[in-house]
Short mmCIF file of C-alpha atoms and ligand atoms in Angstrom, two decimals:
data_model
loop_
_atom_site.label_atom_id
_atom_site.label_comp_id
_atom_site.label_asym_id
_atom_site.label_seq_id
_atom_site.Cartn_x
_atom_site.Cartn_y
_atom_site.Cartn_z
CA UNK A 135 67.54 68.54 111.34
CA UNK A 136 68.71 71.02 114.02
CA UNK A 137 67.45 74.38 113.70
CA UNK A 138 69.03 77.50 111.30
CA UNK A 139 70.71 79.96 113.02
CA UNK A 140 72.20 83.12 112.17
CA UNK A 141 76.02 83.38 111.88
CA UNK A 142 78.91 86.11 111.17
CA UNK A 143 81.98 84.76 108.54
CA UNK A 144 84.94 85.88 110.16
CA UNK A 145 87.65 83.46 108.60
CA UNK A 146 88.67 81.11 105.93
CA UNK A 147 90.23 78.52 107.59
CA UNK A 148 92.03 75.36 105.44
CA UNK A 149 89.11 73.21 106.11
CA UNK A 150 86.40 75.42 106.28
CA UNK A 151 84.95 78.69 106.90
CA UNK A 152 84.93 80.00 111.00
CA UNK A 153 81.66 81.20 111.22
CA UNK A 154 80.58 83.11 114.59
CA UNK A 155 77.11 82.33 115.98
CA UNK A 156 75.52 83.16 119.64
CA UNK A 157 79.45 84.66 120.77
CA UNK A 158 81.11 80.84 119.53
CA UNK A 159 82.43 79.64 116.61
CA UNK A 160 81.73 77.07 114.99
CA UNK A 161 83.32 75.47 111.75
CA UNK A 162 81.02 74.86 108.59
CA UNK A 163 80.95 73.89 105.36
CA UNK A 164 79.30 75.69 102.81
CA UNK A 165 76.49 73.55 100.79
CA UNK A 166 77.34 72.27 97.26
CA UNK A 167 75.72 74.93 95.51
CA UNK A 168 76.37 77.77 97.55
CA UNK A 169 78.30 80.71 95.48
CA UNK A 170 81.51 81.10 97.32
CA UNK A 171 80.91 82.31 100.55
CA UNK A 172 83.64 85.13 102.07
CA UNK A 173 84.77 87.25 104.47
CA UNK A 174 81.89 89.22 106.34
CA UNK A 175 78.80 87.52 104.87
CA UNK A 176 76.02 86.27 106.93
CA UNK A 177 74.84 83.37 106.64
CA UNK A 178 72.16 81.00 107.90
CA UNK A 179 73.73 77.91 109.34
CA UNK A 180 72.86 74.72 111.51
CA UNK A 181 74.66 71.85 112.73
CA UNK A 182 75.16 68.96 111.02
CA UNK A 183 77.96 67.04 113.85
CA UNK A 184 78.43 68.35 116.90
CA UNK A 185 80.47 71.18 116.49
CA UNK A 186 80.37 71.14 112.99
CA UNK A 187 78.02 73.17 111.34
CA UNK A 188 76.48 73.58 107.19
CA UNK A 189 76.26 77.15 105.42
CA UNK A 190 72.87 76.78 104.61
CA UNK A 191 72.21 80.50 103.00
CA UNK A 192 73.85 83.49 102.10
CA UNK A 193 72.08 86.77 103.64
CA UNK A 194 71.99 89.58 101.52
CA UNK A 195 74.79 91.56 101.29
CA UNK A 196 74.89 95.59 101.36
CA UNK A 197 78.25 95.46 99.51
CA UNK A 198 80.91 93.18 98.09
CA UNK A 199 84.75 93.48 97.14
CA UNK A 200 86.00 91.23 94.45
CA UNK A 201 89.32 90.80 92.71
CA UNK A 202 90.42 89.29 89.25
CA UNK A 203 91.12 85.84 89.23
CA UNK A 204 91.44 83.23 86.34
CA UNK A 205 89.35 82.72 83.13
CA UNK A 206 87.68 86.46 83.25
CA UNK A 207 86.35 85.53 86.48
CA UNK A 208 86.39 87.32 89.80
CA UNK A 209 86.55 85.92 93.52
CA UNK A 210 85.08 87.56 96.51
CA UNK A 211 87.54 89.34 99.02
CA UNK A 212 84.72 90.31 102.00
CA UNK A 213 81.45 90.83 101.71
CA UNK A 214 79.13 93.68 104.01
CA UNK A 215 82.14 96.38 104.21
CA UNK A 216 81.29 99.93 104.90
CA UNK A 217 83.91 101.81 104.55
CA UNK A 218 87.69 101.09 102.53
CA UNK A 219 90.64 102.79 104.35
CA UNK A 220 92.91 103.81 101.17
CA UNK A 221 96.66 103.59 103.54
CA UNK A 222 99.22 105.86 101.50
CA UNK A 223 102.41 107.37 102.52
CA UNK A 224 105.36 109.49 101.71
CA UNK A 225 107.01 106.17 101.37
CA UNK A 226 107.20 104.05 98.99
CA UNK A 227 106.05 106.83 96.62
CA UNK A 228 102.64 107.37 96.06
CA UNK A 229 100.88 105.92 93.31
CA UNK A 230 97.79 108.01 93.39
CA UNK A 231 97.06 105.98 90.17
CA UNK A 232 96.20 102.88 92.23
CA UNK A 233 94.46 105.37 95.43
CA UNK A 234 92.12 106.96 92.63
CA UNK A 235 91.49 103.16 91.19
CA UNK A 236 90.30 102.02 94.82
CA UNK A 237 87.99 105.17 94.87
CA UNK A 238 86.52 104.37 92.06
CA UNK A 239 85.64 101.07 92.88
CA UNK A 240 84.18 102.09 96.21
CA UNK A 241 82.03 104.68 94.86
CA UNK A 242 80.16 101.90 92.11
CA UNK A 243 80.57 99.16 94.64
CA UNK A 244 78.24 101.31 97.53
CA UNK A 245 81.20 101.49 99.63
CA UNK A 246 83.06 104.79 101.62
CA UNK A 247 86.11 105.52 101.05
CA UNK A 248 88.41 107.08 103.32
CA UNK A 249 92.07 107.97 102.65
CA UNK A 250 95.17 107.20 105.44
CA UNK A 251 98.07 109.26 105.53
CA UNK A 252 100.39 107.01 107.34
CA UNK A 253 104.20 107.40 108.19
CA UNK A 254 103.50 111.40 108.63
CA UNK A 255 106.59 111.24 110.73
CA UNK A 256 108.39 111.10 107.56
CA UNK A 257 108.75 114.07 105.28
CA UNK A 258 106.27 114.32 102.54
CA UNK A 259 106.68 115.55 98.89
CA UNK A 260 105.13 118.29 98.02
CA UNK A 261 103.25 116.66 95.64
CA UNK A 262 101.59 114.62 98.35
CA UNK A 263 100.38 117.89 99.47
CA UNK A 264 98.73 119.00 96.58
CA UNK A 265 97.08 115.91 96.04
CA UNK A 266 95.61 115.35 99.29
CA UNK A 267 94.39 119.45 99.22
CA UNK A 268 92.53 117.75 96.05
CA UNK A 269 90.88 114.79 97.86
CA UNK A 270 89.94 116.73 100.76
CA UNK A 271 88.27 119.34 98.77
CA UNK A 272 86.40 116.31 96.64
CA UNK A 273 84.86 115.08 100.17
CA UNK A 274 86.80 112.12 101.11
CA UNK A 275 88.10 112.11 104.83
CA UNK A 276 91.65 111.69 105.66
CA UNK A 277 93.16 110.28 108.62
CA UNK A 278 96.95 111.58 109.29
CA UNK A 279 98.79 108.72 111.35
CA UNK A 280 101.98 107.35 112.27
CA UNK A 281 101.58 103.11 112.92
CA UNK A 282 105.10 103.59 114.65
CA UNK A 283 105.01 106.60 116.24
CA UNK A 284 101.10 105.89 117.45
CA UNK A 285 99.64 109.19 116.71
CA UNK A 286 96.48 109.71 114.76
CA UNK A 287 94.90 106.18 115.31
CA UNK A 288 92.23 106.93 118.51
CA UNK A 289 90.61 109.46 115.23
CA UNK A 290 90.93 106.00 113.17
CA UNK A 291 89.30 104.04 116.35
CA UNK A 292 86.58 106.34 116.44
CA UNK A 293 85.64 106.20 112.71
CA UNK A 294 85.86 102.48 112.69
CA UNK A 295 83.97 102.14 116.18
CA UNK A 296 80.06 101.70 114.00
CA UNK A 297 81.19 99.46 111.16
CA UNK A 298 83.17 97.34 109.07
CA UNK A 299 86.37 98.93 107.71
CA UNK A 300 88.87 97.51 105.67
CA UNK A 301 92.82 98.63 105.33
CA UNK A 302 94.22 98.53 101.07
CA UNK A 303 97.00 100.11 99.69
CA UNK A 304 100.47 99.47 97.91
CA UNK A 305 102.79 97.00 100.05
CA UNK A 306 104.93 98.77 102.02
CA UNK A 307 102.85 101.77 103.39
CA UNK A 308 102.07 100.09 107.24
CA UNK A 309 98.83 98.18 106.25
CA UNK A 310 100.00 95.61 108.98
CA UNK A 311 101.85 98.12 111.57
CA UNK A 312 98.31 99.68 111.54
CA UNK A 313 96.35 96.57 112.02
CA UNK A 314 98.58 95.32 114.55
CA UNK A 315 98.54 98.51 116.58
CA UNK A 316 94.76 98.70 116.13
CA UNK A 317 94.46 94.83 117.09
CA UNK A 318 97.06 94.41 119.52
CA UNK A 319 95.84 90.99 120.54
CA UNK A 320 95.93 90.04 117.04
CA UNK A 321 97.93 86.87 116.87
CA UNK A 322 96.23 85.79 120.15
CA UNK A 323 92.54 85.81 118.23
CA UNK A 324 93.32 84.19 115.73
CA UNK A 325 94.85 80.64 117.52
CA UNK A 326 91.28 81.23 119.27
CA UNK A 327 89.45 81.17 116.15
CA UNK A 328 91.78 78.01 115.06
CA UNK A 329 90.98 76.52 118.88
CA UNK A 330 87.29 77.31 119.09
CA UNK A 331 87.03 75.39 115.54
CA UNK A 332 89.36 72.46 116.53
CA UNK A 333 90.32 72.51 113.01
CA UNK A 334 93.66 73.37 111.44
CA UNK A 335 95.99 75.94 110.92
CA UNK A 336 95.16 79.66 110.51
CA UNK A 337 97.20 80.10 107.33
CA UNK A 338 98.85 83.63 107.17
CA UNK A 339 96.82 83.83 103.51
CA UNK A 340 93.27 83.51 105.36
CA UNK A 341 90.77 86.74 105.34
CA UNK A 342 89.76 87.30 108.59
CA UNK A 343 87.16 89.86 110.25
CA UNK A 344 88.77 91.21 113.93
CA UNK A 345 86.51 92.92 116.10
CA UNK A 346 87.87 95.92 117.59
CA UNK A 347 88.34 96.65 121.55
CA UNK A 348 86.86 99.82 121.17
CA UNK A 349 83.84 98.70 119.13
CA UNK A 350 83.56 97.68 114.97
CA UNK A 351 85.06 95.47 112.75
CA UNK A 352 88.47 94.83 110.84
CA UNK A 353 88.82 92.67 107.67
CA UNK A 354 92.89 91.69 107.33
CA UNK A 355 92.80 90.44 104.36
CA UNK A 356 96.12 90.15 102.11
CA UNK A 357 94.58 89.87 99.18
CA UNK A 358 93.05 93.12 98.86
CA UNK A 359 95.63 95.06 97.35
CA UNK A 360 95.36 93.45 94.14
CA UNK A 361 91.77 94.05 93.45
CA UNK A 362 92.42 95.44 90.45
CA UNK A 363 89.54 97.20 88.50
CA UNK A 364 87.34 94.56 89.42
CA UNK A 365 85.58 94.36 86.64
CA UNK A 366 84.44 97.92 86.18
CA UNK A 367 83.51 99.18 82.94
CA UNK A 368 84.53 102.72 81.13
CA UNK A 369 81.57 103.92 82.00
CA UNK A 370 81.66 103.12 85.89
CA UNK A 371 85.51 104.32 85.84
CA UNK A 372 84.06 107.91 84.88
CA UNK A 373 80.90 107.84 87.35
CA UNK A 374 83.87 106.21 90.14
CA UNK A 375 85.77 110.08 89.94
CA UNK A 376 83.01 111.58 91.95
CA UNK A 377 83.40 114.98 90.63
CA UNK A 378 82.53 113.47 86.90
CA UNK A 379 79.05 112.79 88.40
CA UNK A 380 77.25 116.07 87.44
CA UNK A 381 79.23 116.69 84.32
CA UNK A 382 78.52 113.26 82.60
CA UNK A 383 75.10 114.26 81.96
CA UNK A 384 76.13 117.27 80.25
CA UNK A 385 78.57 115.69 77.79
CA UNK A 386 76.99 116.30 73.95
CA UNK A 387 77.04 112.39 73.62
CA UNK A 388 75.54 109.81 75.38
CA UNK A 389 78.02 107.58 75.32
CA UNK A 390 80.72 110.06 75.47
CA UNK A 391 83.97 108.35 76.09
CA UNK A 392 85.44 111.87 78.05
CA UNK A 393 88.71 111.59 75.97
CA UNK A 394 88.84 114.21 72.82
CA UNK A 395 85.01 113.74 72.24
CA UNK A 396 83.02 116.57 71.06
CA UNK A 397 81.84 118.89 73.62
CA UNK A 398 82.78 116.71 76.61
CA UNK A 399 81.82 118.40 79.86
CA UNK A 400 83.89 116.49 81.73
CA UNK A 401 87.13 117.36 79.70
CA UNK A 402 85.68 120.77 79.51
CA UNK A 403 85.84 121.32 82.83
CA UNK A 404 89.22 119.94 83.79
CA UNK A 405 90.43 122.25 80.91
CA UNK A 406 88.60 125.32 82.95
CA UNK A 407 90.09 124.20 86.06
CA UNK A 408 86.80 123.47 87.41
CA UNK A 409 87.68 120.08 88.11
CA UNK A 410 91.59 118.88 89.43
CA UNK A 411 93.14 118.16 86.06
CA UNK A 412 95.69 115.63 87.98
CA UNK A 413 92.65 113.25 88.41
CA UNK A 414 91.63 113.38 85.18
CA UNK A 415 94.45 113.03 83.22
CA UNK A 416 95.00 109.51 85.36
CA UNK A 417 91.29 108.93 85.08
CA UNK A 418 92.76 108.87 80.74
CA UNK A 419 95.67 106.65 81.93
CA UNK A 420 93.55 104.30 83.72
CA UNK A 421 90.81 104.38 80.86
CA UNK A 422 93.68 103.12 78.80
CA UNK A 423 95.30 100.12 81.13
CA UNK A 424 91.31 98.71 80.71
CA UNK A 425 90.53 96.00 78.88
CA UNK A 426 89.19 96.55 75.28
CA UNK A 427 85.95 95.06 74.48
CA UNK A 428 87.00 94.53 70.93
N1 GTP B 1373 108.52 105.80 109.56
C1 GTP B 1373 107.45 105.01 109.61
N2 GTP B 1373 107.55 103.76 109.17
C2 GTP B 1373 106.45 102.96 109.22
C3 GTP B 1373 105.22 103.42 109.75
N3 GTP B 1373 104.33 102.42 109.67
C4 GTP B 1373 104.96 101.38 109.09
N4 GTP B 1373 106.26 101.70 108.83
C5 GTP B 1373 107.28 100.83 108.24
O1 GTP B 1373 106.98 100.57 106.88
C6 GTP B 1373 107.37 99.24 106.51
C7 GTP B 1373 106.24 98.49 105.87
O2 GTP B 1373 105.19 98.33 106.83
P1 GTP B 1373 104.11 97.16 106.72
O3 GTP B 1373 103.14 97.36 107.84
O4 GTP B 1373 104.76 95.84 106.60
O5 GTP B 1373 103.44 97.53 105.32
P2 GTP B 1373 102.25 96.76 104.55
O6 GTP B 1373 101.38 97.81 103.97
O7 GTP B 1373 101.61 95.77 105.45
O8 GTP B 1373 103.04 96.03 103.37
P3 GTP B 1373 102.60 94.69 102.59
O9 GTP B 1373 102.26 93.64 103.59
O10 GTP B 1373 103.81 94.36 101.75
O11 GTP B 1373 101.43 95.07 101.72
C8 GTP B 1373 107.90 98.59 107.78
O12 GTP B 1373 109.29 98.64 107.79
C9 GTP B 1373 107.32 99.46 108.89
O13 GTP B 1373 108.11 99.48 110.04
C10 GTP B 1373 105.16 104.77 110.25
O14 GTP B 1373 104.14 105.26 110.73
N5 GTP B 1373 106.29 105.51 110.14
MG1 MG B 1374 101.30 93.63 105.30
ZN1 ZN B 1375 82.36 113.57 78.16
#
């Protein structure tokens, strides 16, 4: 048996996963048993024909995304991210519903969050504004861009130059104009990653990690806007609004559910304007989209 080496995931190829190893890549199979391997992950491989390699083992991973998929189960999107890039912008409206939702996950999932302001060539609402005032103030960074006009993205170069980022957000907000300005050999890569492997098409649907020219990693990955709640429970949506955190303990009831509960600190505090009441009155509406245990 040839020897176990140590590879990086960086595609999902038709007919196997494009796993980077010693600067190639190599195509592998993941064994039998293996829990589905994604995105990100590293793994312990060797070669089984030449150029051909088997996904032995799954390293640990510091974090994973996953998103619904059928019979209550979920499917990993990329595994090992550091930070999620919320993208937003003045248009299509803003559904802060869905920004606060990715937030949320991040912060159970051991994942930053950072927000994108893209298209700020366009006029924004004023209630774009206000909100981003709000997420500011709560700690999250925000990075003000324009995809077409290129402004803004050497700040988004620079955070993304140490880690692995990934770009979410509603369809239509530049989630592609970004990653094509910030990968401009983009296409290019990926028939290299389809060459190296010999093997297939790169299908438009495949995950794939980019590294950047200027240092870090990108995950394109088109299934990440629909990640949903991924599973989290009502408890985890309260402790995902970060500014919950130090209230929760304070509630009267353990298991206080932070809607018209007695002597909720959480509601409390909205109430007192100690906390923005704009997140938690959607922090209600998404407690009320979730699943029921009944
Ligand atoms: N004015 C303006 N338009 C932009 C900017 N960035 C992207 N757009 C436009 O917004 C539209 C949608 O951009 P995409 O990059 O396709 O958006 P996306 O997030 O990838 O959308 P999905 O793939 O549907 O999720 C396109 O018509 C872009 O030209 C920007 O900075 N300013
Ligand atoms: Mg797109
Ligand atoms: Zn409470």
């Amino acid at each position: 048996m040839s020897p176990l080496q140590e590879g990086l995931v960086i595609a999902h190829l038709g007919q196997g996963i494009a796993v980077e190893s010693d600067g190639k890549t190599v195509l592998c199979q993941p064994k039998r048993k293996l829990e589905t391997v994604t995105v990100g992950d590293n793994v312990l491989w060797q070669l089984s024909a030449p150029d051909q390699g088997s996904i032995e083992e799954i390293l640990p991973r510091r974090s994973l995304l996953t998103r619904p998929s059928r019979n209550d189960k979920v499917r990993p999107v990329a595994a090992n991210i550091d930070t999620v890039f919320v993208v937003f912008a003045p248009e299509p409206y803003c559904d802060f519903l869905l920004i606060d939702q990715y937030l949320a996950i991040c912060e159970n999932r051991n994942i930053d969050a950072a927000l994108v302001y893209n298209k700020t060539d366009l006029n924004p609402q004023t209630a774009l504004i206000d909100e981003l005032a709000i997420y500011e103030n709560l700690g999250y960074s925000i990075f003000r861009v324009s995809a077409t006009h290129r402004h803004g993205l050497d700040q988004l170069k620079l955070a993304l130059a140490h880690q692995t980022g990934i770009l979410t957000g509603q369809s239509g907000v530049g989630k592609s104009s970004l990653t094509n300005a910030l990968i401009p050999d983009k296409d290019l890569k990926t028939n290299t990653i389809s060459a190296t492997t010999k093997h297939g098409r790169h299908t438009t649907t495949a995950a794939t990690l980019y590294h950047l020219p200027s240092g870090g990693n990108l995950i394109d990955s088109p299934g990440v806007a629909i990640f949903g709640l991924d599973g989290l429970s009502e408890a985890q949506l309260a402790y995902g609004y970060r500014e919950f955190q130090p209230l929760i303990d304070h509630c009267r009831f353990k298991n206080c559910r932070h809607v018209n509960d007695k002597d909720c600190a959480v509601r409390a505090a909205a109430e007192q304007g100690n906390i923005p009441m704009s997140r938690y009155q959607r922090f209600l509406k998404l407690r009320d989209k979730m699943p029921r245990a009944s």
